[in-house]
Coordinates of C-alpha atoms in Angstrom, one line a residue:
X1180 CA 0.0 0.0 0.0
X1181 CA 1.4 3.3 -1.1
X1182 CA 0.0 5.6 1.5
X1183 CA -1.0 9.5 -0.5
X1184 CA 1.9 12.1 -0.1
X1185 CA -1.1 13.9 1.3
X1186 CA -4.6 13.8 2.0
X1187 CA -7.5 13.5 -0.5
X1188 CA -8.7 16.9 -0.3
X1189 CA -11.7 16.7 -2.3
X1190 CA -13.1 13.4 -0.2
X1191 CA -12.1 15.5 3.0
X1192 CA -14.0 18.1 1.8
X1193 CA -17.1 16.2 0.5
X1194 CA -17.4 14.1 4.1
X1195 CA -17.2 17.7 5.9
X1196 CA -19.5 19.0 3.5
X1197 CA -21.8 16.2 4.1
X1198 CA -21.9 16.0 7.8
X1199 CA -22.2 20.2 7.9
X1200 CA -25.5 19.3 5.2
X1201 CA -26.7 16.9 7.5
X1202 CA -26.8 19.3 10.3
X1203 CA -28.2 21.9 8.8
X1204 CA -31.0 20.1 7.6
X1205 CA -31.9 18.7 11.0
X1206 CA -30.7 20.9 13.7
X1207 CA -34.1 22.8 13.7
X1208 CA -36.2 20.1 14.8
X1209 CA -38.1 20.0 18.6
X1210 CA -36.7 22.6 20.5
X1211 CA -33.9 24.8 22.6
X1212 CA -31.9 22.3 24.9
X1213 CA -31.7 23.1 28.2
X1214 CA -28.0 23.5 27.7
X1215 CA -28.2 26.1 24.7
X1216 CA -30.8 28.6 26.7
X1217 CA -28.4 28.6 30.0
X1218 CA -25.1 28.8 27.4
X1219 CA -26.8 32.0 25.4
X1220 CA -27.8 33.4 29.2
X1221 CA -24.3 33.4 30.0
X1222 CA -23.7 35.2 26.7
X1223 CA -25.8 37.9 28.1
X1224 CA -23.2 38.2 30.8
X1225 CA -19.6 37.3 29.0
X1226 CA -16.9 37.0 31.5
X1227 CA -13.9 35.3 31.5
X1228 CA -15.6 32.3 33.3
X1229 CA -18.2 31.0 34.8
X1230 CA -19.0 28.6 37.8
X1231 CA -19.4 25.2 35.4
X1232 CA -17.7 26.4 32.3
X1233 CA -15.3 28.3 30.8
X1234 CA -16.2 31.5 28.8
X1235 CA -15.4 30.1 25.1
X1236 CA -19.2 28.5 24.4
X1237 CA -21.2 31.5 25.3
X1238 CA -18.9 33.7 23.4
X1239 CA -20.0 31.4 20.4
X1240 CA -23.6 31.7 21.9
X1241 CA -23.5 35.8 22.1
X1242 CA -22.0 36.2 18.6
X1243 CA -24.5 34.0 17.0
X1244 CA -27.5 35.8 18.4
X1245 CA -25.2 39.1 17.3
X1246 CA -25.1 38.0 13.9
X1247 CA -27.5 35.2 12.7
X1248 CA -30.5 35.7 15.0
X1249 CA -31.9 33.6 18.2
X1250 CA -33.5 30.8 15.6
X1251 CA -32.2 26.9 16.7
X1252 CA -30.8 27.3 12.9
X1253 CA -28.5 30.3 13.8
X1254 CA -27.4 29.1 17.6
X1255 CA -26.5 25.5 15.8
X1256 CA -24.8 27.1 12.8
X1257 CA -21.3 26.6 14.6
X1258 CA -21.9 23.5 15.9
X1259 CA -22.5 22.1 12.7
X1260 CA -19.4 23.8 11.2
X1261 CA -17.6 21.6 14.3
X1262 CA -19.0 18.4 13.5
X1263 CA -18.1 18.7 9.5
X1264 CA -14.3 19.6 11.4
X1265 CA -14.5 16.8 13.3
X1266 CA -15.1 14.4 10.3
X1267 CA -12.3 15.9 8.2
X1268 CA -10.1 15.9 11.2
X1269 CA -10.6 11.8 11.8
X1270 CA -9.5 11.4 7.8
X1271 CA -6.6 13.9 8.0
X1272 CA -5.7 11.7 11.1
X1273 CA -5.9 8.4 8.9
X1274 CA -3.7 10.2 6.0
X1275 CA -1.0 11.3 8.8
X1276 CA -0.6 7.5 10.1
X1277 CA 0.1 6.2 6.8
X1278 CA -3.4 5.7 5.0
X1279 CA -4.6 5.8 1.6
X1280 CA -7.9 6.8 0.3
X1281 CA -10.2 3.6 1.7
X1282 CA -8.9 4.5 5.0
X1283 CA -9.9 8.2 4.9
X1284 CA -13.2 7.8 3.7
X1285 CA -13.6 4.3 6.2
X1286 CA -12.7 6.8 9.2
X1287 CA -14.7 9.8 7.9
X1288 CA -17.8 7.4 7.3
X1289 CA -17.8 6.1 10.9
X1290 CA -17.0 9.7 12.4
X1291 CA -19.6 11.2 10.3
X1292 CA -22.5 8.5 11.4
X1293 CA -21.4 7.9 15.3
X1294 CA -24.5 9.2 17.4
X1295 CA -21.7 10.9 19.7
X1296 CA -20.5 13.2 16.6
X1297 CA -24.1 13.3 15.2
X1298 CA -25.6 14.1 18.4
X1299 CA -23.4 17.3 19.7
X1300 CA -22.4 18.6 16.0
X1301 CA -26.4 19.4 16.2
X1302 CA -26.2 21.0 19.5
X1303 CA -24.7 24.5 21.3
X1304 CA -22.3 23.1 23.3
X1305 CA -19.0 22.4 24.9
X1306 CA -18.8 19.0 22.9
X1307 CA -19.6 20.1 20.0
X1308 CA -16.0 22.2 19.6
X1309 CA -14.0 19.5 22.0
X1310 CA -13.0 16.8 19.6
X1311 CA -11.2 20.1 17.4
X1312 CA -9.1 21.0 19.9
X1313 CA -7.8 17.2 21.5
X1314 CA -7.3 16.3 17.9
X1315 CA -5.4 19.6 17.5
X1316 CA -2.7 18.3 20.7
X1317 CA -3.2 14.6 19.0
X1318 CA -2.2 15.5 15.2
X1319 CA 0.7 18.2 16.7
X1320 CA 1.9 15.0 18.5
X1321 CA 2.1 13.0 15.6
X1322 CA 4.0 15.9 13.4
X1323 CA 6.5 16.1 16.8
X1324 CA 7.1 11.9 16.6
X1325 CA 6.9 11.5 12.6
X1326 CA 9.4 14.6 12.2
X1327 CA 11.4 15.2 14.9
X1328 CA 10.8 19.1 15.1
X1329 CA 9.8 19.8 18.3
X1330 CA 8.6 23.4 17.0
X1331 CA 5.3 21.8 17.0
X1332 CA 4.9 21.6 20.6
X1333 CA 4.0 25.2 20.1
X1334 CA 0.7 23.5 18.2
X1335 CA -0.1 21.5 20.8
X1336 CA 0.0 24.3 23.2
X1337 CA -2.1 26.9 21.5
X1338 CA -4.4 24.0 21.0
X1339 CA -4.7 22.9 24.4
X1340 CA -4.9 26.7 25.8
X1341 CA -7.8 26.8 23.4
X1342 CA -9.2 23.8 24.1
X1343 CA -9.2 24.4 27.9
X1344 CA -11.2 27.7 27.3
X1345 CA -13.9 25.3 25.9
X1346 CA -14.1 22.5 28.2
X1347 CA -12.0 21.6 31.8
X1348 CA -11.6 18.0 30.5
X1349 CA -9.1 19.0 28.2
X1350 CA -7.0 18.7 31.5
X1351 CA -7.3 15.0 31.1
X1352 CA -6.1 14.9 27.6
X1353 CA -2.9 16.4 28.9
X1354 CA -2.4 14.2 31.3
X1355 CA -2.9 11.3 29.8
X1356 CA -0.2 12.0 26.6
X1357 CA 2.6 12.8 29.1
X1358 CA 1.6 9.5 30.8
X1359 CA 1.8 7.7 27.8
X1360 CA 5.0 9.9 26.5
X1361 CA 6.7 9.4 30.2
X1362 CA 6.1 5.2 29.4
X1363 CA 7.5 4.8 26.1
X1364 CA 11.0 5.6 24.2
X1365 CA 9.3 8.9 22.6
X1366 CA 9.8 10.4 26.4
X1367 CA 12.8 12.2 24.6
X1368 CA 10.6 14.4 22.9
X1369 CA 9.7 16.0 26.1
X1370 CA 13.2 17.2 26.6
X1371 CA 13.4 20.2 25.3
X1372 CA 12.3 23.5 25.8
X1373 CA 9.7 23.6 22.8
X1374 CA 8.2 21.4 24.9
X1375 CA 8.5 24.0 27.7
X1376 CA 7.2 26.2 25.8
X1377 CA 3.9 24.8 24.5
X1378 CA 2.6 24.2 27.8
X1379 CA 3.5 28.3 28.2
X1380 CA 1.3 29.0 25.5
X1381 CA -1.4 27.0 27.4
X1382 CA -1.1 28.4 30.3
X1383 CA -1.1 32.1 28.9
X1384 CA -4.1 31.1 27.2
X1385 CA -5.6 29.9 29.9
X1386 CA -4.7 32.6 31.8
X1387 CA -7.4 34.7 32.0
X1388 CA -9.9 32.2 33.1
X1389 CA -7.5 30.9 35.8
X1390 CA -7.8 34.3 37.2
X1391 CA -11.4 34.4 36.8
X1392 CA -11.6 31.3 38.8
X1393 CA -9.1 32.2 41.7
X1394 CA -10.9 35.6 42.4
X1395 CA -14.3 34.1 42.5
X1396 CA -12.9 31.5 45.0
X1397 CA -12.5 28.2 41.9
X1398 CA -16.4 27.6 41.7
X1399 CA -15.5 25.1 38.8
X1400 CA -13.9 23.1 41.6
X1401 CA -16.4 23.0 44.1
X1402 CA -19.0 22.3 41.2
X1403 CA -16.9 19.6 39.9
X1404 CA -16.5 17.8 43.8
X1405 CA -19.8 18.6 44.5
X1406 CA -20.8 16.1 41.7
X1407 CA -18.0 13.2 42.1
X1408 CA -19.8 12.9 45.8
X1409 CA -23.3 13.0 44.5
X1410 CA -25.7 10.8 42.8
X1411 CA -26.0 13.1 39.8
X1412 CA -24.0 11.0 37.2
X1413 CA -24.5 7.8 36.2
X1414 CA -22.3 5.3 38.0
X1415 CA -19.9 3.4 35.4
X1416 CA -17.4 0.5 35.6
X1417 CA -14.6 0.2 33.1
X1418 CA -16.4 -2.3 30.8
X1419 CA -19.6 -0.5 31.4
X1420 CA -17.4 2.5 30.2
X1421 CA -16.4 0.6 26.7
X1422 CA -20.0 -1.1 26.4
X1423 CA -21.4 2.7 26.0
X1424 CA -18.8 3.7 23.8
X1425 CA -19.5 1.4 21.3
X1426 CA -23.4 2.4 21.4
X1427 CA -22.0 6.2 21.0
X1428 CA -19.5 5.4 18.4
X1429 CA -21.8 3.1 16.5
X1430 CA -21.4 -0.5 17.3
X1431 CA -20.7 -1.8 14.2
X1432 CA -17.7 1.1 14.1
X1433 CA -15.8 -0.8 16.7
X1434 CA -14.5 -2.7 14.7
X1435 CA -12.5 -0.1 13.6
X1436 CA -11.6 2.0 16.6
X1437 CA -10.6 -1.4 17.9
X1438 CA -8.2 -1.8 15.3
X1439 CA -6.8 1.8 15.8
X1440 CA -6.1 0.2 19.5
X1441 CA -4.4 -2.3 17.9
X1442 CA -2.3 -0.5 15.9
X1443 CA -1.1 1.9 18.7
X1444 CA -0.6 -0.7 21.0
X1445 CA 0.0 -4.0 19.5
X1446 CA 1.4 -3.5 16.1
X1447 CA 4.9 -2.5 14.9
X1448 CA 3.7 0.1 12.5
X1449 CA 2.1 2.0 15.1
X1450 CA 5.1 1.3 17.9
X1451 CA 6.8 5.0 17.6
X1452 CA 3.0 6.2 18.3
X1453 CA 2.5 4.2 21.5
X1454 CA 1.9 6.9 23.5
X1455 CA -1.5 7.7 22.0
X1456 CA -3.0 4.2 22.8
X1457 CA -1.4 4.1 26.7
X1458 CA -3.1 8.2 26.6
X1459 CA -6.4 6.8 25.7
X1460 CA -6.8 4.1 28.7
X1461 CA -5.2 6.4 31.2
X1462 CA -7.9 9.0 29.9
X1463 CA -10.9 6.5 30.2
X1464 CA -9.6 4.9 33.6
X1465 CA -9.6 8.4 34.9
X1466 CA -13.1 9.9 34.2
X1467 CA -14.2 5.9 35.5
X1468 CA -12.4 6.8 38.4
X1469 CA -13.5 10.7 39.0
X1470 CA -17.4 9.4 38.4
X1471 CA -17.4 11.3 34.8
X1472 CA -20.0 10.4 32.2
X1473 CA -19.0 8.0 29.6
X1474 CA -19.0 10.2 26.9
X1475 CA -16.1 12.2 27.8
X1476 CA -14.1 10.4 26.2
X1477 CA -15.9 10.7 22.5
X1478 CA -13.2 13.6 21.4
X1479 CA -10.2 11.0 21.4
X1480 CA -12.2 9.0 19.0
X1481 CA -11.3 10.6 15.5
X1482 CA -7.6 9.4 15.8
X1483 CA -8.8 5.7 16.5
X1484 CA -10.8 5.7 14.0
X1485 CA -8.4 6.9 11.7
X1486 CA -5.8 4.7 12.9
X1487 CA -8.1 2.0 13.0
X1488 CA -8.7 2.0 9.2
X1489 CA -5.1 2.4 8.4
X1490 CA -4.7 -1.0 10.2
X1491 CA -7.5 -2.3 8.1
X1492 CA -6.8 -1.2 5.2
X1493 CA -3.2 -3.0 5.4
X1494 CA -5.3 -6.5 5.8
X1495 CA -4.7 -8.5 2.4
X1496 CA -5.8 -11.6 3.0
X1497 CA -7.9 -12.9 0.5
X1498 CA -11.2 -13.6 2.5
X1499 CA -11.0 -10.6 4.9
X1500 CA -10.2 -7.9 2.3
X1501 CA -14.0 -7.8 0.6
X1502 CA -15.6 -7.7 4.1
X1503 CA -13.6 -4.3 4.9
X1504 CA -13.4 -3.0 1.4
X1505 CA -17.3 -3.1 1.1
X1506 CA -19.0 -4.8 4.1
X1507 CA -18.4 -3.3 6.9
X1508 CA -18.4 0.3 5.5
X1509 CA -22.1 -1.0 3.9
X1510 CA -23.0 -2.3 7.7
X1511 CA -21.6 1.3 8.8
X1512 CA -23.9 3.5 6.8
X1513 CA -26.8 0.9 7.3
X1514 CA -27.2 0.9 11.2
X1515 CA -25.4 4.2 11.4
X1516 CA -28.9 5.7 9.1
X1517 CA -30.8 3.6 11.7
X1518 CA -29.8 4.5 14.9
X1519 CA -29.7 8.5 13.5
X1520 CA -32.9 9.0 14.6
X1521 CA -31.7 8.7 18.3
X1522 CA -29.3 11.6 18.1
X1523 CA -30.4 14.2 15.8
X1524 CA -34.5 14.8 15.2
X1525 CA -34.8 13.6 11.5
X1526 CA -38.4 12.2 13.2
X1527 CA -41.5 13.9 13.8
X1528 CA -41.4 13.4 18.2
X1529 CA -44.3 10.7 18.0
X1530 CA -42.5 9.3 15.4
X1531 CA -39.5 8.9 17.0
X1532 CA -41.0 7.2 20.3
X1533 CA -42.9 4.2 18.3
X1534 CA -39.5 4.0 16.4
X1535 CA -37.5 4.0 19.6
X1536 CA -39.8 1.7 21.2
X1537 CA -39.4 -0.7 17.5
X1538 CA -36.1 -0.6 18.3
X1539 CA -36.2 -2.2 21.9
X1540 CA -34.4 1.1 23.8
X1541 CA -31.0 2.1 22.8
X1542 CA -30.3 5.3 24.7
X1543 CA -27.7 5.9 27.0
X1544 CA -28.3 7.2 30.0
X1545 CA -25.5 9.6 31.4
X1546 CA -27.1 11.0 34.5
X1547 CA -29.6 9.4 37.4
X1548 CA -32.8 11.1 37.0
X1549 CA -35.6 9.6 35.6
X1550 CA -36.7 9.6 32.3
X1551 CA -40.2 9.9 30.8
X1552 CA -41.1 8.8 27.4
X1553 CA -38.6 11.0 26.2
X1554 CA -34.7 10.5 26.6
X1555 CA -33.2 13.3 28.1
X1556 CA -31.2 14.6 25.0
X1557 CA -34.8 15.0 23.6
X1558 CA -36.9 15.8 27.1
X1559 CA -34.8 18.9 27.9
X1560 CA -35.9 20.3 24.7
X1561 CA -39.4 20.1 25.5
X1562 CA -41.6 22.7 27.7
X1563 CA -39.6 25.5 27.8
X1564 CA -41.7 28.0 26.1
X1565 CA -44.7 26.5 27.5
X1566 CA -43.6 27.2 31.1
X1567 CA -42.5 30.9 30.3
X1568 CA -46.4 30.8 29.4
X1569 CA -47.3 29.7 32.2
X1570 CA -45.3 32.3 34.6
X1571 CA -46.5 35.0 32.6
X1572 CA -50.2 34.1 33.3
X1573 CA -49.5 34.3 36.8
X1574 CA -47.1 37.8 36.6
X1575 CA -49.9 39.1 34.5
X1576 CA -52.5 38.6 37.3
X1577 CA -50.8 40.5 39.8
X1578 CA -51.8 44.3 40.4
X1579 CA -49.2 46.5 39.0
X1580 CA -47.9 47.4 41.8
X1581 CA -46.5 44.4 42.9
X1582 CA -45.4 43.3 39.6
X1583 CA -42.8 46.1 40.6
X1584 CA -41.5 44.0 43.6
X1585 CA -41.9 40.9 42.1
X1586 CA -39.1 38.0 41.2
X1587 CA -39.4 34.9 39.3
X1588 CA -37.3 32.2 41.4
X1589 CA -36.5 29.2 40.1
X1590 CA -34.2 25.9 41.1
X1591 CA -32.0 25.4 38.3
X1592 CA -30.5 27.3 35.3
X1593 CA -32.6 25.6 32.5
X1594 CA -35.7 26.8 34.1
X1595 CA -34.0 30.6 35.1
X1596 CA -32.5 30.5 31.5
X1597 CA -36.1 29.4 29.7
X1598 CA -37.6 32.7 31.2
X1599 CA -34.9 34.9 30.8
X1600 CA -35.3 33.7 27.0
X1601 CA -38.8 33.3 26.4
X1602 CA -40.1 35.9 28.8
X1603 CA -39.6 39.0 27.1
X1604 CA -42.2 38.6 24.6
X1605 CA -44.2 38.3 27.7
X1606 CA -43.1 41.3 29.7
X1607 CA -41.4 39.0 32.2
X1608 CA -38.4 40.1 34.3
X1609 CA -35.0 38.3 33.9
X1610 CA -35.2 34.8 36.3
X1611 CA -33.0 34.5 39.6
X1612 CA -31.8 31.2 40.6
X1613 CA -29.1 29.7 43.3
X1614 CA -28.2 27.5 40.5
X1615 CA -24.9 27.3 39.2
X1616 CA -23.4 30.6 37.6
X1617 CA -27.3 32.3 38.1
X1618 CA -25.8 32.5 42.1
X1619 CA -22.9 34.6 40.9
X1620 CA -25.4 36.9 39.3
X1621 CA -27.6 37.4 42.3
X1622 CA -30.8 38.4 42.7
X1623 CA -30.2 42.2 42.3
X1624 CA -31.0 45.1 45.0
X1625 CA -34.3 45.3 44.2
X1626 CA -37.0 45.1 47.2
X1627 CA -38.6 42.0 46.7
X1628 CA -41.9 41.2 48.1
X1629 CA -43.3 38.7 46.0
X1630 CA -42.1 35.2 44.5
X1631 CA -43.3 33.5 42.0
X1632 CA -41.5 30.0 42.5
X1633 CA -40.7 26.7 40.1
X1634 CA -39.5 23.5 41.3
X1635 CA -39.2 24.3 44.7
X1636 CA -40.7 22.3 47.9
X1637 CA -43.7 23.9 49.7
X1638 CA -42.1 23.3 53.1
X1639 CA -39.3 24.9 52.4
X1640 CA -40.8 28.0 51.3
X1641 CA -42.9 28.4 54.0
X1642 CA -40.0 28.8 56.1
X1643 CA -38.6 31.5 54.0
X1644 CA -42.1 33.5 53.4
X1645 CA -45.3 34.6 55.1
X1646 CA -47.8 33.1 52.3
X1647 CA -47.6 30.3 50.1
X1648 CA -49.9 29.4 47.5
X1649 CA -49.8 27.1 44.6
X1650 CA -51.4 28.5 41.7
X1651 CA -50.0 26.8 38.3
X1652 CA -49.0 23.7 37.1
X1653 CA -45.8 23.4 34.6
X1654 CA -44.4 20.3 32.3
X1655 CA -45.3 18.8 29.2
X1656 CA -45.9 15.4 27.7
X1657 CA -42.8 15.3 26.6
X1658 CA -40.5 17.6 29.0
X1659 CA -38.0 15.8 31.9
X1660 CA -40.5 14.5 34.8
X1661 CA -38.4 16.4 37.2
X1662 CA -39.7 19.4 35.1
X1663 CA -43.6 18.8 35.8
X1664 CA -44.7 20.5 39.3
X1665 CA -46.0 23.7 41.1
X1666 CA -46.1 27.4 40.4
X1667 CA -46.3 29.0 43.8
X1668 CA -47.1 32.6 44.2
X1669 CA -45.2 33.9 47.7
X1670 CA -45.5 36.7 49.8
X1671 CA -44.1 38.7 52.6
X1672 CA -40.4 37.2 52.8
X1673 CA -39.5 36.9 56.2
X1674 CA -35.7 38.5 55.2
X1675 CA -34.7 40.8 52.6
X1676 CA -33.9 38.8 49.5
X1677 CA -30.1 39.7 49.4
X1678 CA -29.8 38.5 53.1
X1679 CA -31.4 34.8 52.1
X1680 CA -29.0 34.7 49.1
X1681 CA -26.6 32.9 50.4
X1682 CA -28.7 29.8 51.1
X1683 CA -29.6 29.5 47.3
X1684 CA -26.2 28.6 46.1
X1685 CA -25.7 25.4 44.5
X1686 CA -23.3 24.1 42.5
X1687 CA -24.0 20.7 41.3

């Protein structure tokens, strides 16, 4: 096999054009995820961090509103711009390690059709960008080992500085390539002050949000404890771990990311890249360990899958050579089309739930609260507008005067973030909430004499005001269970609102 002397641009281009189609064509259906309404509420206060996240998602979040609009089209326009990246990034990958054509288009075709990739390339967030900017460290690693010029530790610097200013977890990437570097012969390439020097460029980069964090006392950490010693996530073994990466990769794609572990690991053409392989099972051991979710791991999946069909497309042997030249890439696109339906809305919502239901149940669940007809990649984008509705009704029936003094509470930043979105077409003042960065916001000095409260416990409000009295109902067929209960209408605090602040905060 004579690998190209570099990559297929036009079948790069095609895949990312593809996937970017795809998502354009499907990243309008149901609703705003609960995610994308708190990520653009933080856009309405840009700062260089915040208590769960770092600052670069609702940057995106505040310049798409800026220049595209509020529509689910304009907020996903980025993320779909990502996921086409994120294809053409897993066939560069495949190119770099010593691939021909079959195995660019074998590792674009099972990027471009993994629910992970399909399911965040159609989404505002984090995810959506994170798979860029590990591949970014990745593919600078590679240049460093294949070339010897250590100049492009400054890539993998800039990258991971970036990449931390999107998501924390690009910590773990780190870690896990010097681990990997410090076990193998490559630790050389360490030794030098390039080296030294790309991690300076991360840290400068990272800079600013460090800051952020240390003069706001590192909420990010006492978010990120708060949850390892909760109940929140899902609890997950190692093989549980691998079991629900191959559902979010596509099972019948494991087959190749498998072999991309075998060729970083086991086989002598992938030796000097050893590192890469012993950085991905450090990686996965650790978020088992620190109670992440199982998908964390998705953005180190491009360069499996790209070495993973290199290693295949080296297999000669008479009988194996048809089944990976035109079977398993025909198996790929055929459940890959089929299971599309559970991570981008292609189907009308009732649809979907007698397809789901046809198809036995295959979502993942990443976090411990229950579920109602609806997975919660699909629930949280339910009810939203419905329950600014709802609030209104019950602002609107208040005498103007205490309109004036009143506050719209609510008990987590989906619900704040829905009415701070949705509201204004209703009159509706901007949400408070202890939850998460909406605790760093505060409540304001306004005088506050009336509540109107979601998804808080009668009991406890009673012990905070004079008068308590349900008067509305929110959730929806199809919204998160923990999202159907009580509008209560509250009078007469028994403190000023500032002074009961502080028993609002939490960060979980």
């Amino acid at each position: 096999m004579n690998p190209l002397r570099r990559p297929d641009w036009l079948l790069v281009g095609s895949f990312a054009a593809l996937t970017i189609l795809i998502h354009f064509l499907t990243n309008g259906g149901y609703g705003y995820f609960r995610d994308e309404l708190y990520f653009m509420a933080c856009g309405d206060h840009l700062a260089w961090g915040y208590v769960d996240l770092p600052p670069m998602v609702a940057l995106v979040a505040r310049f798409s509103r800026a220049t595209m609009g509020d529509s689910l089209f304009a907020i996903r326009f980025f993320p779909a711009l990502a996921g086409g990246a994120t294809v053409a990034i897993a066939g560069i990958l495949a190119w770099e390690l010593g691939g021909g054509r079959f195995a660019q288009v074998l590792a674009m075709l099972a990027a471009m059709l993994a629910p992970a990739y399909l399911g965040v390339g159609n989404l505002l967030t984090m995810n959506a960008f994170d798979a860029i900017f590990w591949m970014g460290c990745v593919w600078a690693l590679i240049r460093v080992i294949k070339t010897g010029d250590p100049r492009w530790w400054l890539m993998f610097g800039a990258s991971a500085g970036l990449g931390l200013e999107n998501k924390e977890s690009m910590v773990f990437l780190g870690f896990g390539i010097v681990a990997g570097l410090a076990l193998v012969p490559e630790r050389k390439l360490m030794l030098n002050r390039w080296f030294v020097l790309g991690g300076i460029v991360a840290l400068l980069l990272f800079m600013p949000t460090l800051v952020w964090q240390a003069m706001h006392h590192f909420p990010m950490y006492e978010e990120l404890s708060n949850v390892k010693g909760s109940t929140k996530n899902t609890p997950i073994t190692l093989l549980g771990s691998m079991g629900v990466q191959v559902l979010l990769m596509l099972p019948p794609s494991c087959v190749v990311w498998a072999s991309g572990l075998y060729f970083f690991l086991l086989s002598a053409r992938g030796r000097k890249f050893r590192a890469i392989g012993i950085a991905y099972l450090v990686i996965d051991v650790a978020f088992v360990i620190l109670k992440g979710k199982a998908y964390y791991i998705a953005p180190f999946f491009p360069v499996l899958l790209g070495a993973g069909a290199v290693q295949l497309e080296s297999i000669d042997g008479r009988g194996w050579r048809p089944a990976i030249r035109y079977a398993l890439p025909a198996v790929i696109v055929i459940v890959g089309v089929m299971l599309a339906p559970m991570a981008i809305p292609v189907l009308p919502v009732e649809t979907f739930i007698r397809y789901q239901r046809m198809l036995g149940g295959t979502n993942v669940r990443f976090e411990t609260s229950k579920t109602g007809v609806l997975a919660q990649n699909y629930a949280d984008m339910f009810g939203w507008p419905e329950m600014a509705a709802t609030v209104a009704k019950v602002y609107d029936s208040l005498p103007p005067n205490e309109r004036a003094q009143t506050a719209i509470f609510t008990s987590n930043y989906g619900e704040a973030a829905a009415i701070d979105f949705f509201g204004p077409r209703y009159g509706l003042p901007k949400a408070i909430s202890g939850h998460m960065s909406y605790y760093l916001w505060g409540p304001g000095d306004r005088d506050i004499k009336v509540g109107i409260v979601i998804g808080a416990k009668e009991e406890d409000l009673k012990q905070t005001f004079g008068s308590v009295e349900q008067v509305a109902m929110v959730g929806t067929e199809y919204s998160m269970p923990f999202e159907h209960g009580p509008v209560y209408l509250c009078r007469d605090p028994k403190l000023p609102i500032q002074q009961l602040w502080p028993r609002a905060k939490v960060y979980r």
